[in-house]
Coordinates of N, CA, C and O in Angstrom, one line a residue:
A1 N 8.7 2.1 3.0 CA 7.7 3.2 3.1 C 7.6 3.8 4.5 O 7.8 3.1 5.5
Q2 N 7.4 5.1 4.5 CA 7.2 5.8 5.8 C 5.9 5.5 6.4 O 4.9 5.2 5.6
A3 N 5.7 5.6 7.7 CA 4.4 5.4 8.3 C 3.4 6.3 7.7 O 3.7 7.5 7.6
G4 N 2.3 5.8 7.4 CA 1.2 6.6 6.8 C 1.2 6.7 5.3 O 0.3 7.1 4.7
D5 N 2.3 6.3 4.7 CA 2.5 6.4 3.2 C 1.6 5.3 2.6 O 1.8 4.1 2.8
P6 N 0.6 5.7 1.7 CA -0.3 4.8 1.1 C 0.3 4.1 -0.1 O -0.4 3.2 -0.7
T7 N 1.5 4.4 -0.5 CA 2.1 3.8 -1.7 C 2.7 2.4 -1.4 O 3.1 2.1 -0.3
T8 N 2.7 1.6 -2.4 CA 3.4 0.3 -2.4 C 4.5 0.4 -3.5 O 4.2 0.8 -4.6
N9 N 5.7 0.1 -3.1 CA 6.9 0.2 -4.0 C 7.1 1.6 -4.6 O 7.3 1.7 -5.8
G10 N 7.2 2.6 -3.7 CA 7.5 3.9 -4.1 C 8.9 4.1 -4.7 O 9.1 5.0 -5.6
P11 N 9.9 3.3 -4.3 CA 11.2 3.4 -4.9 C 11.4 2.6 -6.2 O 12.4 2.6 -6.7
F12 N 10.3 1.9 -6.6 CA 10.3 1.1 -7.8 C 11.5 0.1 -7.8 O 12.2 -0.2 -8.8
A13 N 11.6 -0.6 -6.6 CA 12.6 -1.6 -6.4 C 12.4 -2.8 -7.2 O 13.3 -3.6 -7.5
S14 N 11.1 -3.0 -7.6 CA 10.7 -4.2 -8.4 C 9.6 -3.8 -9.3 O 9.0 -2.7 -9.2
D15 N 9.2 -4.6 -10.2 CA 8.1 -4.4 -11.1 C 6.8 -4.9 -10.5 O 6.1 -5.7 -11.1
T16 N 6.4 -4.3 -9.3 CA 5.2 -4.7 -8.6 C 4.5 -3.5 -8.1 O 5.1 -2.5 -7.9
G17 N 3.2 -3.7 -7.8 CA 2.5 -2.7 -7.0 C 1.9 -1.6 -7.9 O 1.0 -0.9 -7.4
W18 N 2.3 -1.5 -9.1 CA 1.8 -0.4 -10.0 C 1.1 -1.0 -11.3 O 1.5 -2.0 -11.8
T19 N 0.1 -0.3 -11.7 CA -0.6 -0.7 -13.0 C 0.0 0.2 -14.1 O -0.1 1.5 -13.9
K20 N 0.6 -0.3 -15.1 CA 1.3 0.4 -16.1 C 0.4 0.6 -17.3 O 0.0 -0.4 -17.9
G21 N 0.2 1.8 -17.7 CA -0.4 2.1 -19.0 C 0.5 1.8 -20.1 O 1.7 1.5 -19.9
A22 N 0.0 1.8 -21.4 CA 0.9 1.6 -22.5 C 2.1 2.5 -22.4 O 2.0 3.7 -22.0
D23 N 3.3 2.0 -22.8 CA 4.5 2.8 -22.9 C 5.2 2.9 -21.5 O 6.3 3.5 -21.4
W24 N 4.6 2.4 -20.4 CA 5.3 2.5 -19.1 C 6.0 1.2 -18.8 O 5.5 0.1 -19.1
T25 N 7.2 1.3 -18.2 CA 7.9 0.1 -17.7 C 8.5 0.5 -16.3 O 8.6 1.6 -15.9
I26 N 8.8 -0.6 -15.6 CA 9.5 -0.4 -14.3 C 10.7 -1.3 -14.3 O 10.5 -2.6 -14.5
A27 N 11.9 -0.7 -14.2 CA 13.1 -1.5 -14.3 C 14.2 -0.6 -13.8 O 14.1 0.6 -13.8
A28 N 15.3 -1.2 -13.2 CA 16.5 -0.5 -12.7 C 16.1 0.5 -11.7 O 16.8 1.6 -11.7
G29 N 15.1 0.3 -10.9 CA 14.8 1.2 -9.8 C 14.0 2.5 -10.2 O 13.9 3.4 -9.4
V30 N 13.4 2.5 -11.4 CA 12.6 3.7 -11.9 C 11.4 3.2 -12.6 O 11.4 2.1 -13.2
A31 N 10.4 4.1 -12.7 CA 9.3 3.9 -13.6 C 9.5 4.8 -14.8 O 9.7 6.0 -14.5
S32 N 9.4 4.3 -16.0 CA 9.7 5.1 -17.2 C 8.5 5.1 -18.1 O 7.9 4.0 -18.3
V33 N 8.3 6.2 -18.8 CA 7.3 6.3 -19.8 C 8.0 6.8 -21.1 O 8.9 7.7 -21.0
A34 N 7.7 6.2 -22.2 CA 8.4 6.5 -23.5 C 7.4 6.9 -24.5 O 6.2 6.9 -24.3
A35 N 8.0 7.3 -25.7 CA 7.2 7.5 -26.9 C 6.2 8.7 -26.7 O 5.1 8.6 -27.3
A36 N 6.6 9.7 -26.0 CA 5.7 10.9 -25.8 C 4.3 10.4 -25.4 O 3.3 10.8 -26.0
S37 N 4.2 9.6 -24.4 CA 2.9 8.9 -24.1 C 1.9 9.8 -23.3 O 2.3 10.8 -22.7
N38 N 0.7 9.4 -23.5 CA -0.4 10.1 -22.7 C -1.1 9.1 -21.9 O -2.4 9.2 -21.7
T39 N -0.4 8.1 -21.3 CA -1.0 7.1 -20.5 C -0.7 7.3 -19.0 O 0.1 8.2 -18.7
D40 N -1.3 6.4 -18.2 CA -1.1 6.6 -16.7 C -0.3 5.5 -16.1 O -0.3 4.4 -16.6
L41 N 0.3 5.8 -14.9 CA 0.9 4.8 -14.0 C 0.0 5.0 -12.7 O -0.1 6.1 -12.2
S42 N -0.5 3.9 -12.2 CA -1.4 4.0 -11.1 C -1.3 2.8 -10.1 O -0.7 1.8 -10.5
Q43 N -1.9 3.0 -9.0 CA -2.0 1.9 -8.0 C -3.2 2.2 -7.1 O -3.6 3.4 -6.9
T44 N -3.6 1.2 -6.4 CA -4.6 1.4 -5.3 C -3.9 1.6 -4.0 O -2.9 0.9 -3.7
A45 N -4.3 2.6 -3.3 CA -3.7 2.9 -2.0 C -3.6 1.7 -1.1 O -4.5 0.8 -1.1
S46 N -2.6 1.6 -0.3 CA -2.4 0.5 0.7 C -3.6 0.4 1.6 O -4.2 1.4 2.1
A47 N -4.1 -0.8 1.9 CA -5.2 -1.1 2.8 C -4.8 -0.6 4.2 O -5.6 -0.2 5.0
S48 N -3.5 -0.7 4.5 CA -3.0 -0.2 5.9 C -3.1 1.3 6.1 O -3.3 1.8 7.2
Y49 N -2.9 2.0 5.0 CA -3.0 3.5 5.0 C -3.8 4.0 3.9 O -3.3 4.6 2.9
P50 N -5.1 3.8 3.9 CA -6.0 4.3 2.8 C -6.0 5.8 2.7 O -5.8 6.5 3.7
L51 N -6.2 6.3 1.5 CA -6.4 7.7 1.2 C -7.7 8.1 1.9 O -8.7 7.4 1.9
V52 N -7.7 9.3 2.5 CA -8.9 9.9 3.2 C -9.4 11.1 2.4 O -8.6 12.0 2.1
N53 N -10.6 11.0 1.9 CA -11.2 12.1 1.1 C -11.1 13.4 1.9 O -11.5 13.5 3.0
G54 N -10.6 14.4 1.2 CA -10.4 15.8 1.8 C -9.1 15.9 2.6 O -8.8 17.1 3.0
Q55 N -8.4 14.9 2.8 CA -7.1 14.9 3.6 C -6.0 15.5 2.7 O -5.9 15.2 1.5
S56 N -5.2 16.3 3.3 CA -4.0 16.9 2.6 C -2.8 15.9 2.8 O -2.6 15.3 3.9
Y57 N -2.1 15.7 1.7 CA -0.9 14.8 1.7 C 0.3 15.6 1.2 O 0.2 16.3 0.2
Y58 N 1.5 15.4 1.9 CA 2.7 15.9 1.4 C 3.3 14.9 0.5 O 3.7 13.8 0.9
C59 N 3.5 15.2 -0.8 CA 3.9 14.3 -1.8 C 5.2 14.7 -2.4 O 5.4 15.9 -2.7
T60 N 6.1 13.8 -2.6 CA 7.4 14.0 -3.2 C 7.7 12.9 -4.2 O 7.2 11.8 -4.1
F61 N 8.3 13.3 -5.3 CA 8.8 12.3 -6.3 C 9.9 13.0 -7.1 O 10.0 14.2 -7.1
T62 N 10.8 12.1 -7.7 CA 11.9 12.6 -8.5 C 11.7 12.2 -9.9 O 11.4 11.0 -10.2
I63 N 11.9 13.2 -10.8 CA 12.0 12.8 -12.3 C 13.5 12.7 -12.5 O 14.2 13.7 -12.4
T64 N 14.0 11.5 -12.8 CA 15.4 11.2 -12.9 C 15.9 11.5 -14.3 O 17.1 11.8 -14.4
S65 N 15.1 11.3 -15.3 CA 15.5 11.6 -16.6 C 14.3 12.2 -17.3 O 13.2 11.8 -17.0
F66 N 14.6 13.1 -18.2 CA 13.5 13.9 -18.9 C 13.9 14.2 -20.3 O 15.0 14.7 -20.6
T67 N 13.0 13.8 -21.2 CA 13.1 14.2 -22.6 C 12.1 15.2 -23.1 O 12.3 16.2 -23.8
G68 N 10.8 15.0 -22.6 CA 9.7 15.9 -23.0 C 8.4 15.6 -22.3 O 8.3 14.5 -21.7
G69 N 7.5 16.4 -22.4 CA 6.1 16.3 -21.9 C 6.1 16.6 -20.4 O 7.0 17.2 -19.8
T70 N 5.0 16.1 -19.7 CA 4.8 16.4 -18.3 C 4.2 15.2 -17.7 O 3.6 14.3 -18.3
V71 N 4.2 15.2 -16.3 CA 3.5 14.2 -15.5 C 3.0 14.9 -14.3 O 3.6 15.8 -13.7
A72 N 1.7 14.5 -13.9 CA 1.1 15.1 -12.7 C 0.6 14.0 -11.8 O 0.1 13.0 -12.3
L73 N 0.7 14.2 -10.5 CA 0.3 13.2 -9.5 C -1.1 13.6 -9.0 O -1.4 14.8 -8.8
S74 N -2.0 12.7 -8.9 CA -3.3 12.9 -8.3 C -3.6 11.8 -7.3 O -3.1 10.7 -7.4
L75 N -4.4 12.1 -6.3 CA -4.7 11.2 -5.2 C -6.2 11.0 -5.1 O -6.9 12.0 -4.9
G76 N -6.7 9.8 -5.2 CA -8.1 9.6 -5.0 C -9.0 10.3 -5.9 O -10.2 10.6 -5.6
G77 N -8.6 10.7 -7.1 CA -9.4 11.5 -8.0 C -9.6 12.9 -7.7 O -10.4 13.6 -8.3
G78 N -8.9 13.4 -6.7 CA -8.9 14.8 -6.3 C -8.2 15.7 -7.3 O -7.8 15.2 -8.3
T79 N -8.1 17.0 -7.0 CA -7.4 17.9 -7.9 C -5.9 17.4 -8.1 O -5.2 17.2 -7.1
A80 N -5.5 17.3 -9.3 CA -4.1 16.9 -9.6 C -3.1 17.9 -9.1 O -3.4 19.1 -9.1
G81 N -1.9 17.4 -8.8 CA -0.8 18.3 -8.5 C -0.4 19.0 -9.8 O -0.9 18.9 -10.8
T82 N 0.7 19.8 -9.6 CA 1.3 20.5 -10.7 C 1.9 19.6 -11.8 O 2.6 18.7 -11.4
A83 N 1.6 19.9 -13.0 CA 2.3 19.1 -14.1 C 3.7 19.4 -14.1 O 4.1 20.6 -14.2
R84 N 4.6 18.4 -14.0 CA 6.0 18.6 -13.9 C 6.7 18.1 -15.2 O 6.4 17.1 -15.8
G85 N 7.6 18.9 -15.7 CA 8.3 18.7 -17.0 C 9.8 19.0 -17.0 O 10.2 19.8 -17.8
S86 N 10.5 18.5 -16.0 CA 12.0 18.7 -15.9 C 12.5 17.6 -15.0 O 11.8 17.1 -14.2
A87 N 13.8 17.4 -15.1 CA 14.5 16.5 -14.1 C 14.8 17.2 -12.8 O 15.6 18.1 -12.8
A88 N 14.1 16.8 -11.8 CA 14.3 17.4 -10.4 C 13.5 16.6 -9.4 O 12.7 15.7 -9.8
T89 N 13.6 17.0 -8.2 CA 12.8 16.4 -7.1 C 11.7 17.4 -6.8 O 12.0 18.6 -6.6
F90 N 10.4 17.0 -6.8 CA 9.3 17.8 -6.6 C 8.6 17.5 -5.3 O 8.4 16.3 -5.0
S91 N 8.1 18.5 -4.6 CA 7.3 18.3 -3.4 C 6.1 19.2 -3.4 O 6.2 20.4 -3.9
E92 N 4.9 18.7 -3.0 CA 3.7 19.6 -3.0 C 2.7 19.0 -2.1 O 2.7 17.8 -1.8
I93 N 1.7 19.8 -1.7 CA 0.6 19.3 -0.9 C -0.6 19.0 -1.9 O -0.9 19.9 -2.7
I94 N -1.1 17.8 -1.8 CA -2.2 17.4 -2.7 C -3.4 17.0 -1.8 O -3.1 16.2 -0.9
I95 N -4.6 17.4 -2.1 CA -5.8 17.0 -1.3 C -6.4 15.8 -2.0 O -6.7 15.8 -3.2
A96 N -6.6 14.7 -1.3 CA -7.2 13.5 -1.9 C -8.7 13.6 -2.2 O -9.4 14.3 -1.4
G97 N -9.1 12.9 -3.2 CA -10.5 12.8 -3.5 C -11.1 11.6 -2.8 O -10.5 11.0 -1.9
D98 N -12.2 11.1 -3.4 CA -13.0 10.0 -2.7 C -12.7 8.6 -3.2 O -13.5 7.7 -2.9
T99 N -11.7 8.4 -4.0 CA -11.3 7.0 -4.4 C -10.0 6.7 -3.8 O -9.4 7.4 -3.1
Q100 N -9.5 5.5 -4.1 CA -8.2 5.0 -3.5 C -7.1 5.0 -4.6 O -6.1 4.3 -4.4
T101 N -7.3 5.7 -5.7 CA -6.3 5.6 -6.8 C -5.2 6.7 -6.6 O -5.5 7.9 -6.5
I102 N -4.0 6.2 -6.6 CA -2.8 7.0 -6.7 C -2.4 7.0 -8.2 O -2.1 5.9 -8.8
L103 N -2.3 8.2 -8.9 CA -2.1 8.2 -10.3 C -1.1 9.2 -10.8 O -1.2 10.4 -10.4
F104 N -0.2 8.8 -11.7 CA 0.6 9.7 -12.4 C 0.1 9.8 -13.8 O 0.0 8.8 -14.5
D105 N -0.3 11.0 -14.2 CA -1.0 11.2 -15.5 C 0.1 11.8 -16.4 O 0.5 13.0 -16.2
A106 N 0.5 11.1 -17.5 CA 1.5 11.5 -18.4 C 0.8 12.3 -19.6 O -0.2 11.9 -20.0
A107 N 1.5 13.4 -20.0 CA 1.0 14.2 -21.1 C 2.1 14.4 -22.1 O 3.0 15.2 -21.8
G108 N 2.2 13.6 -23.1 CA 3.3 13.7 -24.1 C 4.6 13.4 -23.5 O 5.6 14.0 -23.9
A109 N 4.6 12.5 -22.5 CA 5.8 12.3 -21.6 C 6.8 11.3 -22.1 O 6.4 10.2 -22.6
T110 N 8.1 11.6 -22.0 CA 9.2 10.7 -22.1 C 10.1 11.0 -20.9 O 10.8 12.0 -21.0
L111 N 10.0 10.2 -19.8 CA 10.7 10.6 -18.6 C 10.7 9.4 -17.7 O 10.0 8.4 -17.9
S112 N 11.5 9.5 -16.6 CA 11.5 8.4 -15.5 C 11.2 9.0 -14.2 O 11.7 10.2 -13.9
I113 N 10.5 8.3 -13.3 CA 10.2 8.7 -12.0 C 10.8 7.8 -11.0 O 10.8 6.6 -11.2
D114 N 11.1 8.3 -9.8 CA 11.7 7.5 -8.7 C 11.3 8.1 -7.4 O 10.8 9.3 -7.3
N115 N 11.4 7.3 -6.3 CA 11.2 7.8 -4.9 C 9.9 8.5 -4.6 O 10.0 9.6 -4.1
V116 N 8.8 7.8 -4.9 CA 7.5 8.4 -4.6 C 7.2 8.2 -3.1 O 7.3 7.1 -2.6
T117 N 6.9 9.3 -2.4 CA 6.4 9.2 -1.0 C 5.2 10.1 -0.9 O 5.1 11.2 -1.5
I118 N 4.2 9.6 -0.2 CA 3.0 10.4 0.1 C 2.7 10.3 1.6 O 2.4 9.2 2.1
I119 N 2.8 11.4 2.3 CA 2.6 11.4 3.7 C 1.4 12.2 4.1 O 1.3 13.4 3.7
P120 N 0.5 11.7 5.0 CA -0.6 12.5 5.4 C -0.2 13.6 6.3 O 0.7 13.5 7.1
C121 N -0.8 14.8 6.1 CA -0.5 16.0 6.9 C -1.4 16.0 8.1 O -2.6 15.7 8.0
A122 N -0.9 16.5 9.2 CA -1.7 16.7 10.4 C -2.6 17.9 10.1 O -2.3 18.8 9.4
K123 N -3.8 17.8 10.6 CA -4.8 18.9 10.4 C -4.8 19.9 11.5 O -4.8 19.5 12.7
V124 N -4.8 21.1 11.1 CA -4.9 22.3 12.0 C -6.2 23.1 11.6 O -6.3 23.4 10.4
P125 N -7.1 23.4 12.5 CA -8.2 24.2 12.1 C -7.8 25.5 11.4 O -6.9 26.2 11.9
A126 N -8.5 25.8 10.3 CA -8.1 27.0 9.6 C -8.3 28.3 10.4 O -7.6 29.3 10.2
D127 N -9.2 28.3 11.3 CA -9.5 29.5 12.1 C -8.7 29.5 13.5 O -9.0 30.4 14.3
D128 N -7.9 28.6 13.7 CA -7.1 28.6 15.0 C -5.9 29.4 14.9 O -4.9 29.0 14.4
T129 N -6.0 30.7 15.4 CA -4.9 31.6 15.3 C -4.3 31.8 16.7 O -3.4 32.6 16.9
T130 N -4.8 31.1 17.7 CA -4.3 31.3 19.1 C -3.0 30.5 19.3 O -2.3 30.9 20.3
G131 N -2.7 29.5 18.6 CA -1.5 28.7 18.8 C -1.7 27.7 19.9 O -0.8 27.0 20.2
R132 N -2.8 27.7 20.6 CA -3.0 26.8 21.7 C -3.6 25.5 21.2 O -4.6 25.5 20.5
A133 N -3.0 24.4 21.6 CA -3.5 23.1 21.3 C -4.0 22.9 19.8 O -5.0 22.3 19.5
A134 N -3.1 23.5 18.9 CA -3.5 23.4 17.5 C -3.4 22.0 17.0 O -4.0 21.7 16.0
M135 N -2.5 21.2 17.6 CA -2.3 19.8 17.1 C -2.6 18.8 18.1 O -1.7 18.3 18.8
Q136 N -3.9 18.5 18.4 CA -4.3 17.5 19.3 C -4.6 16.2 18.5 O -5.4 16.3 17.6
N137 N -3.9 15.1 18.9 CA -4.2 13.8 18.3 C -4.2 13.9 16.8 O -5.2 13.7 16.1
P138 N -3.1 14.3 16.1 CA -3.0 14.4 14.7 C -3.5 13.0 14.0 O -3.3 12.0 14.6
Q139 N -4.1 13.2 12.9 CA -4.7 12.0 12.2 C -3.6 11.0 11.8 O -2.7 11.3 11.0
G140 N -3.7 9.8 12.4 CA -2.8 8.7 12.0 C -1.4 8.9 12.2 O -0.6 8.4 11.4
L141 N -0.9 9.7 13.2 CA 0.5 9.9 13.4 C 1.1 8.7 14.0 O 0.7 8.3 15.1
H142 N 2.0 8.0 13.3 CA 2.6 6.8 13.8 C 4.1 7.0 13.7 O 4.6 7.5 12.7
L143 N 4.9 6.4 14.6 CA 6.4 6.4 14.5 C 6.8 5.0 14.5 O 7.5 4.5 15.3
N144 N 6.4 4.2 13.4 CA 6.6 2.8 13.3 C 8.1 2.6 12.9 O 8.7 1.5 13.2
G145 N 8.7 3.4 12.1 CA 10.0 3.3 11.6 C 11.0 4.1 12.4 O 10.7 4.5 13.6
N146 N 12.1 4.4 11.9 CA 13.1 5.2 12.6 C 12.7 6.7 12.5 O 13.1 7.5 13.4
A147 N 12.0 7.1 11.5 CA 11.6 8.5 11.4 C 10.3 8.6 10.6 O 10.0 7.7 9.8
T148 N 9.7 9.7 10.7 CA 8.5 10.0 9.9 C 8.5 11.5 9.6 O 8.8 12.3 10.4
A149 N 8.1 11.8 8.4 CA 8.0 13.2 8.0 C 6.6 13.7 8.3 O 5.6 13.0 8.0
I150 N 6.5 14.9 8.8 CA 5.2 15.4 9.2 C 5.0 16.8 8.5 O 6.0 17.6 8.6
S151 N 3.9 17.1 7.9 CA 3.6 18.4 7.5 C 2.3 18.8 8.2 O 1.3 18.1 8.2
I152 N 2.3 20.0 8.7 CA 1.1 20.6 9.4 C 0.6 21.6 8.4 O 1.3 22.5 8.0
V153 N -0.7 21.5 8.0 CA -1.3 22.4 7.1 C -2.6 23.0 7.6 O -3.2 22.5 8.5
S154 N -2.9 24.2 7.1 CA -4.1 24.8 7.4 C -4.7 25.3 6.1 O -4.1 26.0 5.4
A155 N -5.9 24.8 5.8 CA -6.6 25.1 4.5 C -5.6 24.8 3.4 O -5.5 25.5 2.4
A156 N -4.9 23.6 3.5 CA -4.0 23.1 2.5 C -2.8 23.9 2.2 O -2.0 23.7 1.3
T157 N -2.5 24.9 3.1 CA -1.2 25.6 3.0 C -0.2 25.1 4.1 O -0.6 25.1 5.2
P158 N 1.0 24.8 3.6 CA 1.9 24.3 4.6 C 2.3 25.3 5.6 O 2.5 26.5 5.3
I159 N 2.3 24.9 6.9 CA 2.7 25.7 8.0 C 4.1 25.2 8.5 O 5.0 26.0 8.6
I160 N 4.2 24.0 8.7 CA 5.4 23.4 9.3 C 5.6 22.0 8.5 O 4.7 21.2 8.4
T161 N 6.8 21.8 8.1 CA 7.2 20.5 7.6 C 8.4 20.1 8.4 O 9.4 20.8 8.4
T162 N 8.4 18.9 9.0 CA 9.5 18.5 9.9 C 9.6 17.0 9.9 O 8.8 16.3 9.4
S163 N 10.6 16.5 10.5 CA 10.8 15.0 10.7 C 10.9 14.7 12.2 O 11.6 15.5 12.9
F164 N 10.3 13.7 12.6 CA 10.5 13.2 14.0 C 11.2 11.9 14.0 O 11.0 11.0 13.2
Y165 N 12.1 11.7 15.0 CA 12.9 10.5 15.1 C 12.6 9.9 16.5 O 12.4 10.6 17.4
K166 N 12.7 8.5 16.5 CA 12.5 7.9 17.8 C 13.7 7.1 18.2 O 14.6 6.9 17.4

């Protein structure tokens, strides 16, 4: 996992870290839901990187196989991301709510998910148009691994998405 990522086992390397609703399985490096299910795949955010209420997160995941239905990601009970219903890699900014639940909500879904990452975005004041000192001490910016992805947002709108390497 990347620094700041609150997920455990985002690449589904094993059948751990996630609570599977009926019809969900984790095997062969993916989480799959079958039988046009309306159940959830969820986990509690990592204690090392808890979700922060009102914080924007840059979220990506891949739907590796798709037969039908949709799945939407939500963080901490906040507003859910876009319902996705095709095989592709998806990226979006989601604002966390006040719980620690990371949740994929299936709606009539038969599909597989892989490579979930959730990265906190640095905060820039919405009214800062001067460009001076817009990013002072970004929230929880750590370079613990070889690289970390950063998104800078203002009022939940992406301004810059980049990677830093050490």
